[in-house]
């Protein structure tokens, strides 16, 4: 794990081996982008021209009049006057061409059930769903909440929304009722699409029950559409609920695709920030399509006949961009796997790679570390000759995991693309390309057409090896447009720290070769097993318990998950901090947020360190916990 270190000592985290280029023979010679440095230099001369060229890969009903409108900074607009549709690019355009009968989706779940859809089959399913949605009055701009496992119906639902110009708001199906309810309410979604349930290690998860708990308090939801997945017995509210298969029954397999303005929102995706209220990140039809298509083609070297497996969940941005929209826009086959990767044996994941001859495997450090624990004998059983390129995303990858992935999964043949990016950026931002020399644990350099830097509080570039704030200095097509219903928060969160630059909220440093090393968040956002959760959300879940007066939550390093939660709790007078209470408190967080908020420890305290204005100083809690210097405590009461 990256050690917790003082910022000025950051170079010390690099071993002498890491400082050098990884001695690999993996540079792919005939890659889509053959000359890495030359490509970077060319794009840097005129990033906007680079993106204008990239936009040629996308289908436009009408070409844009203006590439970028900067008149209302930082509310940038791209491809102004252009008309397009994200779903058209993912589906319709393939139907007219040679991809019509190619597999679009290969799906498998933990129990071994499989389904396959060609582009044409998927297109027809999406059209039926689009017609059904229109039939109940869903219009352009309406929000449709989606709370589903990783099953084909989630792709069908998302694409159908995009097709008719409605905005989907997918909520990760590991969140519980409270979190789902908050997100539905903020989006004021009109309907919710879900499933009866999912499996986890053979255990049935009753998703519908979670949905019922959330929706009973959401007045805007008129209908709940339920896909049959595991056939579990569920409660059905006859007036409100309808089965997915009944909903689309009899619908035409032809549907009109809405011609959207490039800047029309395609979806909202909630992500955790520094307050307890998650932010609804807005992405649009035009720019998002351009950024995602260009990155997936270049980073993963897609030529058109690949089998692409991204192990994320569609409920996160990685799933949106690199399970659904990216692979489909690129016309390759996307693998959707629902369940855990180590059931019934620890090599299930490698079996799936072999079975479907996966060419690109894009996964997360936590999953790699979990597989490492079982030992190399499991991947060794499988030659996985189809693999060409590996990818990592979601949290910093420690060199041990990087090397294990490289040696035992990629068999020293496949380069690893360690991609740094965010819900807000929509696409990979700092990443190698297959023609780049690699360093184990570095996300390499910014993608062509992206200008990133590491700066101090005043926005001044810090020297190589010195830690600082990661910023993006230019605009890119798939950038966040605003926070849903909260433009002020958009300004404050991303544009008020460093003048004129996008503030990512991460700490990083550059080495002398210009390679970026991402260290983690600077704010109160946690990455637990790659899942993004705000400490404030966790704290408000604790405070919902009647015994709790106040709570402070911090992230502490964890070998497997990267980070987990330690909580400091002040109890009401007279209440004893028993073991039973600790258990109850863990349960309430699970109930309000979901199992992804992993709590390692709860400590009952009398006081919490606070600023004069009454804010909990989590930084102080963290420094104490980890035995680090306290830093500036002038505002501490
Ligand atoms: C972290 C996930 C190091 C980072 C796509 C970022 C990473 C946050 C990497 C965004 C990486 C993502 N190396 N850290 N390759 N990729 N992160 O919105 O802290 O869920 O700010 O998007 O994940 O998380 P989000």
XYZ file of C-alpha atoms and ligand atoms in Angstrom:
662
model
C 0.000 0.000 0.000
C 1.161 3.540 -0.572
C 2.475 4.565 2.772
C 0.998 7.548 4.572
C 3.760 10.065 4.220
C 4.433 13.716 4.616
C 3.904 15.517 1.358
C 7.389 16.920 1.128
C 8.866 13.439 1.345
C 6.850 12.067 -1.516
C 9.754 10.988 -3.678
C 10.749 8.643 -0.897
C 7.801 6.373 -1.672
C 9.396 5.395 -4.946
C 11.758 2.483 -4.816
C 14.785 2.746 -7.056
C 13.131 0.123 -9.245
C 10.004 2.224 -9.653
C 11.953 5.297 -10.616
C 13.168 3.472 -13.684
C 11.041 2.310 -16.574
C 9.656 -1.150 -16.104
C 11.819 -3.516 -18.131
C 8.999 -4.841 -20.248
C 8.796 -5.994 -23.792
C 5.215 -4.908 -23.844
C 5.291 -1.835 -25.984
C 2.788 -2.669 -28.672
C 4.387 -1.794 -31.961
C 1.398 -1.689 -34.282
C -0.829 0.109 -31.779
C -3.473 2.580 -32.953
C -1.138 5.213 -31.573
C 2.302 3.987 -32.515
C 4.513 6.827 -31.379
C 3.653 7.824 -27.848
C 5.797 10.912 -27.302
C 5.201 12.271 -30.783
C 1.440 11.919 -30.354
C 1.538 13.724 -27.005
C 3.604 16.553 -28.415
C 1.392 16.994 -31.434
C -1.783 17.113 -29.339
C -0.183 19.523 -26.863
C 0.466 22.035 -29.623
C -3.270 22.393 -30.141
C -5.471 20.341 -27.784
C -8.679 21.781 -29.208
C -7.718 20.701 -32.681
C -6.974 17.263 -31.265
C -10.508 17.016 -29.888
C -12.010 18.393 -33.042
C -10.338 15.584 -34.947
C -11.461 13.030 -32.371
C -15.040 14.186 -32.876
C -14.920 12.883 -36.440
C -15.239 9.355 -35.030
C -18.673 10.192 -33.653
C -21.797 10.263 -35.787
C -23.452 13.679 -36.002
C -26.901 14.352 -37.404
C -25.681 17.889 -37.835
C -22.155 19.157 -37.451
C -21.372 21.766 -34.808
C -21.036 25.460 -35.579
C -18.584 26.175 -32.812
C -16.098 23.769 -31.266
C -16.083 25.268 -27.797
C -17.899 28.139 -26.170
C -15.987 29.672 -23.273
C -18.161 32.722 -22.805
C -19.601 31.543 -19.461
C -16.566 30.004 -17.787
C -16.432 27.442 -16.262
C -19.732 26.408 -17.818
C -18.001 25.319 -20.978
C -19.943 24.109 -23.994
C -18.594 21.833 -26.696
C -19.720 21.203 -30.265
C -22.242 24.009 -30.034
C -25.012 23.713 -32.598
C -24.166 20.061 -33.255
C -26.867 17.393 -33.172
C -26.197 13.820 -32.155
C -27.309 11.039 -29.822
C -25.236 8.879 -27.513
C -27.392 5.789 -28.092
C -27.306 6.305 -31.845
C -23.539 6.121 -31.641
C -23.651 3.021 -29.479
C -26.252 1.148 -31.491
C -28.061 2.577 -34.497
C -24.937 3.316 -36.480
C -23.809 -0.314 -36.218
C -27.075 -1.630 -37.551
C -26.459 0.053 -40.844
C -22.952 -1.365 -41.104
C -20.943 -4.515 -40.748
C -21.396 -4.853 -36.997
C -25.086 -5.664 -37.255
C -24.687 -9.364 -36.453
C -21.659 -9.051 -34.224
C -22.020 -9.786 -30.527
C -22.597 -6.601 -28.587
C -23.023 -8.147 -25.139
C -21.909 -11.407 -23.609
C -23.437 -11.774 -20.201
C -22.793 -14.334 -17.502
C -23.676 -14.472 -13.871
C -22.230 -16.151 -10.855
C -24.564 -19.120 -11.204
C -23.346 -19.782 -14.738
C -26.397 -18.445 -16.554
C -25.450 -16.727 -19.832
C -27.087 -14.532 -22.456
C -25.759 -13.037 -25.650
C -27.029 -10.177 -27.784
C -25.889 -9.182 -31.234
C -25.929 -5.498 -32.014
C -29.155 -5.990 -33.919
C -30.811 -7.919 -31.110
C -29.763 -5.325 -28.579
C -30.991 -2.570 -30.875
C -34.429 -4.165 -31.067
C -34.658 -4.643 -27.303
C -33.646 -1.030 -26.755
C -36.230 0.149 -29.258
C -38.975 -1.768 -27.482
C -37.956 -0.245 -24.182
C -37.712 3.220 -25.738
C -41.253 2.892 -27.075
C -42.534 1.617 -23.748
C -40.945 4.539 -21.919
C -42.429 6.991 -24.385
C -45.728 5.190 -23.956
C -45.932 6.072 -20.268
C -45.049 9.672 -20.997
C -41.319 9.800 -20.408
C -39.994 12.765 -22.342
C -36.732 14.468 -23.208
C -34.970 15.666 -20.090
C -37.040 13.551 -17.658
C -35.013 11.577 -15.128
C -35.293 7.815 -14.957
C -33.749 6.164 -11.901
C -32.117 2.799 -12.487
C -31.186 0.488 -9.639
C -30.136 -2.834 -11.094
C -27.500 -5.503 -10.969
C -25.067 -5.989 -13.835
C -27.585 -7.595 -16.196
C -28.391 -6.891 -19.856
C -31.571 -5.058 -18.849
C -29.502 -2.302 -17.277
C -27.762 -1.683 -20.601
C -31.107 -1.836 -22.404
C -32.635 0.646 -19.978
C -29.749 3.098 -20.106
C -29.586 3.022 -23.893
C -33.365 3.372 -24.204
C -33.267 6.495 -22.041
C -30.453 7.993 -24.099
C -32.295 7.095 -27.270
C -35.382 9.127 -26.331
C -33.382 11.881 -24.667
C -34.435 11.081 -21.114
C -31.675 11.252 -18.503
C -30.842 8.078 -16.675
C -29.724 8.267 -13.102
C -28.147 4.936 -12.280
C -27.668 4.192 -8.603
C -25.204 1.455 -7.710
C -27.221 -1.539 -6.511
C -24.940 -1.984 -3.500
C -26.385 1.169 -1.954
C -29.234 0.692 0.464
C -32.662 2.317 0.761
C -31.540 5.541 2.381
C -28.898 6.289 -0.233
C -31.225 5.334 -3.081
C -34.012 7.504 -1.704
C -31.757 10.550 -1.426
C -30.585 10.177 -5.007
C -34.097 9.650 -6.402
C -35.331 12.702 -4.552
C -32.539 14.958 -5.720
C -33.042 13.870 -9.332
C -36.840 14.000 -8.998
C -36.986 10.834 -11.063
C -40.342 9.902 -12.563
C -39.875 6.174 -12.691
C -37.503 3.579 -11.337
C -36.220 0.528 -13.162
C -34.979 -2.324 -11.008
C -34.802 -6.115 -10.724
C -36.272 -8.671 -8.382
C -32.874 -9.412 -6.956
C -29.288 -10.437 -7.456
C -26.887 -13.056 -6.167
C -23.801 -12.643 -4.079
C -21.946 -15.867 -3.314
C -25.143 -17.763 -3.813
C -27.040 -15.566 -1.408
C -30.099 -13.842 -2.803
C -30.162 -10.080 -2.380
C -33.704 -8.767 -2.323
C -33.280 -5.598 -4.363
C -36.991 -5.047 -4.655
C -37.321 -4.786 -0.891
C -34.633 -2.100 -0.830
C -36.455 -0.309 -3.636
C -39.783 -0.484 -1.804
C -38.108 1.032 1.250
C -36.769 3.916 -0.809
C -39.717 4.575 -3.106
C -42.371 4.759 -0.408
C -40.981 8.184 0.448
C -40.479 9.398 -3.124
C -43.561 11.137 -4.418
C -42.206 11.677 -7.918
C -41.952 7.959 -8.753
C -45.021 6.900 -10.684
C -43.941 3.452 -11.819
C -41.457 0.789 -10.819
C -40.363 -1.528 -13.600
C -38.964 -4.829 -12.383
C -36.723 -7.102 -14.453
C -36.903 -10.768 -13.592
C -33.407 -11.847 -12.722
C -33.220 -14.425 -9.998
C -36.895 -15.285 -9.801
C -37.055 -14.623 -6.080
C -40.459 -14.117 -4.509
C -41.000 -10.422 -4.151
C -43.753 -8.123 -3.021
C -45.619 -6.538 -5.870
C -47.527 -3.306 -5.640
C -50.077 -3.836 -8.406
C -50.842 -0.188 -8.962
C -47.239 0.903 -9.170
C -45.087 -2.060 -10.214
C -44.842 -3.755 -13.563
C -42.585 -6.530 -14.808
C -39.991 -5.447 -17.342
C -41.096 -8.159 -19.790
C -44.722 -7.051 -19.546
C -43.708 -3.440 -19.911
C -42.018 -4.029 -23.281
C -44.419 -6.733 -24.492
C -45.971 -5.928 -27.867
C -43.851 -2.823 -28.417
C -42.506 -2.167 -31.876
C -38.873 -3.066 -32.536
C -38.495 0.230 -34.367
C -38.165 3.481 -32.491
C -37.220 6.965 -33.439
C -33.925 8.214 -32.065
C -34.160 11.698 -30.618
C -31.883 14.199 -32.301
C -30.264 15.822 -29.318
C -28.267 19.003 -29.069
C -24.652 18.181 -28.326
C -24.994 19.937 -24.971
C -28.245 18.260 -23.907
C -27.645 16.222 -20.744
C -27.437 12.483 -21.374
C -27.370 11.400 -17.767
C -26.869 12.343 -14.177
C -24.668 10.173 -11.995
C -24.463 10.784 -8.273
C -21.107 10.695 -6.612
C -19.879 11.391 -3.114
C -18.340 14.674 -2.149
C -17.402 16.415 1.043
C -20.915 16.984 2.349
C -23.441 14.323 3.201
C -25.431 15.138 0.067
C -24.062 13.409 -3.027
C -23.531 15.451 -6.180
C -25.433 14.795 -9.385
C -22.748 14.936 -12.048
C -24.077 15.930 -15.464
C -22.688 14.548 -18.710
C -23.944 15.474 -22.175
C -24.618 13.653 -25.438
C -21.936 15.177 -27.653
C -18.771 15.722 -25.648
C -19.161 12.611 -23.553
C -19.417 10.468 -26.695
C -16.295 12.065 -28.167
C -14.156 11.685 -25.026
C -15.194 8.148 -24.208
C -14.842 6.859 -27.766
C -11.420 8.391 -28.307
C -10.034 7.131 -24.985
C -11.343 3.576 -25.261
C -9.954 3.242 -28.790
C -6.546 4.617 -27.913
C -5.960 3.425 -24.365
C -7.113 -0.122 -25.053
C -5.994 -0.148 -28.653
C -9.349 -1.262 -29.988
C -9.488 -2.115 -33.634
C -13.062 -3.368 -33.803
C -13.144 -7.097 -33.166
C -12.115 -7.210 -29.523
C -13.774 -8.835 -26.553
C -13.632 -6.202 -23.838
C -14.229 -6.985 -20.195
C -14.475 -4.233 -17.641
C -15.190 -5.744 -14.225
C -16.684 -2.576 -12.737
C -20.371 -2.182 -12.026
C -22.576 -0.188 -14.408
C -23.652 1.836 -11.373
C -20.339 3.708 -11.350
C -18.843 5.922 -14.036
C -16.387 3.197 -15.037
C -19.332 1.014 -15.932
C -21.138 3.802 -17.784
C -18.106 4.672 -19.894
C -16.290 1.366 -20.268
C -18.906 -1.386 -19.941
C -21.751 0.235 -21.813
C -21.127 3.315 -23.929
C -17.427 2.997 -24.774
C -17.295 -0.597 -26.013
C -20.578 -0.260 -27.881
C -19.582 2.984 -29.568
C -16.324 1.302 -30.557
C -18.321 -1.614 -31.990
C -16.606 -4.302 -29.912
C -18.114 -6.995 -27.687
C -18.573 -6.067 -24.061
C -18.610 -8.701 -21.344
C -20.971 -8.177 -18.435
C -20.371 -10.418 -15.459
C -22.754 -10.309 -12.521
C -21.456 -11.633 -9.246
C -18.193 -12.157 -7.438
C -15.011 -13.219 -9.220
C -14.081 -16.131 -6.955
C -17.145 -18.366 -6.978
C -17.205 -21.375 -7.014
C -13.390 -21.416 -7.176
C -10.819 -18.617 -6.920
C -10.112 -18.839 -10.643
C -13.621 -18.027 -11.791
C -12.397 -14.700 -13.131
C -9.621 -16.342 -15.166
C -12.091 -18.933 -16.403
C -14.331 -16.187 -17.738
C -11.325 -14.649 -19.518
C -10.538 -18.030 -21.115
C -14.106 -18.924 -21.924
C -14.883 -15.750 -23.825
C -11.352 -15.158 -25.110
C -11.210 -11.740 -23.526
C -8.669 -9.412 -25.177
C -8.814 -6.507 -22.766
C -9.312 -6.919 -19.030
C -9.985 -3.659 -17.203
C -10.258 -4.050 -13.446
C -9.447 -2.515 -10.056
C -6.514 -2.821 -7.647
C -8.753 -4.181 -4.886
C -9.820 -7.068 -7.065
C -6.218 -7.786 -8.035
C -5.161 -7.790 -4.370
C -8.041 -10.098 -3.482
C -6.960 -12.521 -6.219
C -3.333 -12.255 -5.070
C -4.361 -13.627 -1.706
C -5.392 -16.906 -3.301
C -1.975 -17.212 -4.873
C -0.521 -17.307 -8.364
C -1.388 -20.968 -8.788
C -4.915 -19.967 -9.823
C -4.098 -17.734 -12.792
C -1.262 -20.124 -13.642
C -3.847 -22.768 -14.502
C -4.997 -20.597 -17.369
C -2.898 -19.495 -20.298
C -5.223 -16.607 -21.169
C -3.586 -16.247 -24.528
C -6.333 -13.983 -25.804
C -5.329 -11.180 -23.427
C -3.526 -8.273 -25.034
C -4.005 -5.363 -22.676
C -4.769 -4.986 -18.986
C -6.246 -1.995 -17.240
C -6.560 -0.711 -13.684
C -8.786 2.009 -12.281
C -10.385 3.441 -9.182
C -7.555 3.805 -6.678
C -3.774 3.877 -6.663
C -2.310 0.515 -7.616
C 0.526 -0.559 -5.377
C 3.626 -1.913 -7.164
C 3.174 -5.427 -5.714
C -0.305 -5.708 -7.188
C 0.878 -4.154 -10.448
C 3.659 -6.705 -10.821
C 1.456 -9.626 -9.881
C -1.112 -8.552 -12.441
C 1.610 -8.124 -15.023
C 3.391 -11.428 -14.329
C 0.598 -13.835 -13.570
C -2.390 -12.502 -15.456
C -0.737 -10.749 -18.394
C 2.040 -13.399 -18.436
C 4.583 -10.632 -19.050
C 3.033 -9.968 -22.447
C 0.363 -7.399 -21.741
C 0.925 -3.768 -20.833
C -1.070 -2.385 -17.903
C -2.995 0.810 -18.466
C -3.296 2.414 -15.034
C -6.006 4.940 -15.794
C -6.624 7.875 -13.479
C -9.931 9.648 -13.884
C -13.187 10.496 -12.103
C -16.958 10.493 -12.376
C -16.569 14.150 -13.225
C -14.066 13.688 -16.033
C -16.189 11.083 -17.830
C -13.162 9.486 -19.468
C -9.587 8.323 -18.771
C -7.435 11.394 -18.123
C -3.984 10.323 -16.994
C -3.016 6.987 -18.454
C -0.377 5.244 -20.484
C -1.102 4.168 -24.030
C 0.031 0.739 -25.261
C 2.980 2.400 -26.971
C 4.261 4.035 -23.763
C 7.084 2.761 -21.558
C 5.595 1.864 -18.172
C 6.504 2.325 -14.539
C 4.924 0.012 -11.979
C 2.406 2.096 -10.040
C 2.365 5.242 -12.153
C -0.590 6.374 -14.250
C 2.015 7.706 -16.685
C 1.174 10.975 -18.461
C -1.998 12.842 -19.335
C -3.947 11.514 -22.317
C -3.279 13.490 -25.509
C -5.289 16.689 -25.483
C -5.218 16.926 -21.673
C -3.009 19.314 -19.753
C -2.572 18.277 -16.128
C -0.282 19.677 -13.480
C 0.675 19.361 -9.833
C 0.567 22.647 -7.966
C 0.658 24.183 -4.516
C -2.188 26.027 -2.790
C -1.483 29.142 -4.817
C -1.641 27.262 -8.085
C 2.117 27.354 -8.633
C 3.664 24.263 -10.166
C 5.668 22.278 -7.626
C 9.005 20.778 -8.619
C 9.293 17.159 -9.722
C 9.030 14.767 -6.795
C 7.164 17.193 -4.581
C 3.573 16.441 -3.679
C 0.794 18.829 -4.549
C -2.724 19.200 -5.874
C -3.676 17.615 -9.138
C -5.336 20.040 -11.537
C -6.444 20.014 -15.167
C -5.559 23.188 -16.957
C -7.546 22.895 -20.160
C -11.038 21.819 -21.165
C -11.964 18.448 -22.547
C -15.178 17.310 -24.278
C -16.398 14.805 -21.684
C -15.924 17.082 -18.711
C -18.686 17.511 -16.120
C -21.027 20.299 -17.192
C -22.547 21.128 -13.837
C -23.973 19.592 -10.690
C -27.647 18.835 -11.129
C -29.713 21.645 -9.649
C -26.650 23.089 -7.976
C -24.413 25.180 -10.238
C -23.028 26.992 -7.193
C -21.664 23.778 -5.809
C -20.113 23.046 -9.204
C -18.242 26.332 -9.046
C -17.199 25.903 -5.461
C -16.085 22.273 -5.651
C -14.033 22.346 -8.808
C -13.234 25.893 -9.820
C -12.615 27.931 -6.690
C -9.300 26.468 -5.499
C -6.937 27.177 -8.362
C -7.820 30.019 -10.677
C -8.858 28.891 -14.129
C -8.179 25.199 -13.499
C -10.259 22.139 -12.679
C -9.459 20.986 -9.148
C -9.504 17.192 -9.013
C -9.283 16.768 -5.242
C -6.353 14.353 -5.504
C -2.790 14.592 -4.256
C -0.107 13.620 -6.741
C 3.451 14.229 -7.789
C 5.348 14.110 -11.033
C 8.705 12.425 -11.284
C 11.604 13.734 -13.303
C 10.368 11.935 -16.427
C 7.027 13.718 -16.168
C 5.185 10.618 -14.961
C 2.293 11.194 -12.566
C 1.981 9.284 -9.296
C -1.474 9.667 -7.771
C -1.464 9.408 -4.000
C -5.119 9.678 -3.008
C -7.720 12.258 -2.089
C -7.024 15.573 -0.415
C -10.585 15.905 0.798
C -13.030 13.888 2.836
C -13.803 11.426 0.084
C -12.899 7.799 0.719
C -12.070 5.072 -1.731
C -13.106 1.796 -0.180
C -12.336 -1.055 -2.545
C -12.441 1.557 -5.284
C -15.955 2.667 -4.293
C -16.318 6.367 -3.675
C -17.923 7.357 -0.374
C -17.881 10.601 1.567
C -17.020 10.596 5.248
C -19.892 13.035 5.776
C -22.356 10.487 4.378
C -21.037 7.892 6.809
C -21.255 10.311 9.711
C -24.838 11.247 8.967
C -25.709 7.555 8.854
C -24.251 7.131 12.363
C -26.079 10.141 13.695
C -29.365 8.566 12.612
C -28.923 6.215 15.583
C -30.649 7.515 18.694
C -27.666 6.874 20.955
C -25.337 9.058 18.904
C -24.738 12.755 19.421
C -21.934 13.224 16.970
C -19.678 11.198 14.721
C -16.356 11.730 12.969
C -15.272 9.283 10.285
C -11.896 8.930 8.617
C -10.272 6.566 6.161
C -7.500 4.319 7.448
C -5.224 2.225 5.227
C -6.317 -1.348 4.561
C -4.215 -3.938 2.779
C -7.033 -5.333 0.697
C -9.484 -2.504 0.195
C -7.055 0.375 0.065
C -9.021 2.236 2.691
C -11.697 1.449 5.268
C -13.524 3.532 7.859
C -12.624 4.278 11.427
C -15.312 6.160 13.312
C -15.159 8.262 16.458
C -18.516 8.492 18.170
C -19.835 10.721 20.935
C -22.726 9.029 22.721
C -25.641 10.657 24.525
C -25.081 11.196 28.237
C -25.565 8.043 30.253
C -25.286 5.632 27.318
C -22.544 3.054 27.569
C -20.391 2.196 24.588
C -20.911 -1.536 24.582
C -19.922 -4.090 21.992
C -23.580 -4.581 21.164
C -23.922 -0.874 20.462
C -20.895 -1.014 18.179
C -22.615 -3.758 16.244
C -25.861 -1.798 16.042
C -23.997 1.238 14.796
C -22.306 -0.754 12.075
C -25.732 -2.059 11.115
C -27.259 1.382 10.851
C -24.549 2.503 8.447
C -25.102 -0.639 6.431
C -28.807 0.049 6.394
C -28.491 3.682 5.389
C -25.593 3.477 2.986
C -24.957 -0.142 2.118
C -22.271 -2.780 2.638
C -19.679 -0.798 0.673
C -19.145 1.476 3.687
C -16.808 -0.945 5.437
C -16.204 0.006 9.061
C -13.087 -1.335 10.654
C -13.381 0.183 14.061
C -15.622 2.330 16.208
C -14.134 4.267 19.080
C -16.324 5.990 21.644
C -14.942 9.388 22.580
C -15.899 12.333 24.760
C -14.901 15.028 22.302
C -14.026 15.556 18.668
C -11.404 18.025 17.419
C -13.204 20.982 15.884
C -12.570 24.287 14.212
C -13.877 27.483 15.754
C -16.767 27.388 13.344
C -17.695 23.939 14.611
C -16.445 21.727 11.793
C -14.948 18.380 12.716
C -11.238 18.355 11.885
C -10.954 14.913 10.367
C -7.406 15.698 9.387
C -6.477 15.871 13.065
C -8.291 12.619 13.828
C -6.442 10.969 10.992
C -3.030 12.299 11.939
C -3.512 11.090 15.504
C -4.733 7.701 14.395
C -1.837 7.149 12.044
C 0.816 8.776 14.184
C 1.481 11.558 11.672
C 2.410 15.170 12.374
C -0.678 17.258 13.154
C 0.175 19.995 10.664
C -1.441 23.398 10.956
C -3.745 23.390 13.977
C -4.254 27.129 14.296
C -7.996 26.826 13.695
C -8.390 24.008 16.232
C -10.414 24.897 19.301
C -9.307 7.715 -7.525
C -13.449 6.399 -10.794
C -5.164 6.453 -8.397
C -8.928 9.187 -7.395
C -13.026 6.348 -12.267
C -10.093 9.892 -8.054
C -7.393 6.740 -8.826
C -11.253 9.029 -7.650
C -7.251 6.106 -10.085
C -12.430 9.137 -8.577
C -5.958 5.623 -10.442
C -9.321 6.728 -9.836
N -4.953 5.819 -9.569
N -6.361 6.903 -7.997
N -5.734 4.991 -11.586
N -8.469 6.115 -10.676
N -8.694 7.092 -8.708
O -15.380 9.225 -9.308
O -8.845 9.495 -6.031
O -15.405 6.823 -8.534
O -10.266 11.214 -7.622
O -14.134 7.566 -10.558
O -10.708 7.698 -7.663
O -13.400 8.176 -8.245
P -14.676 7.949 -9.131
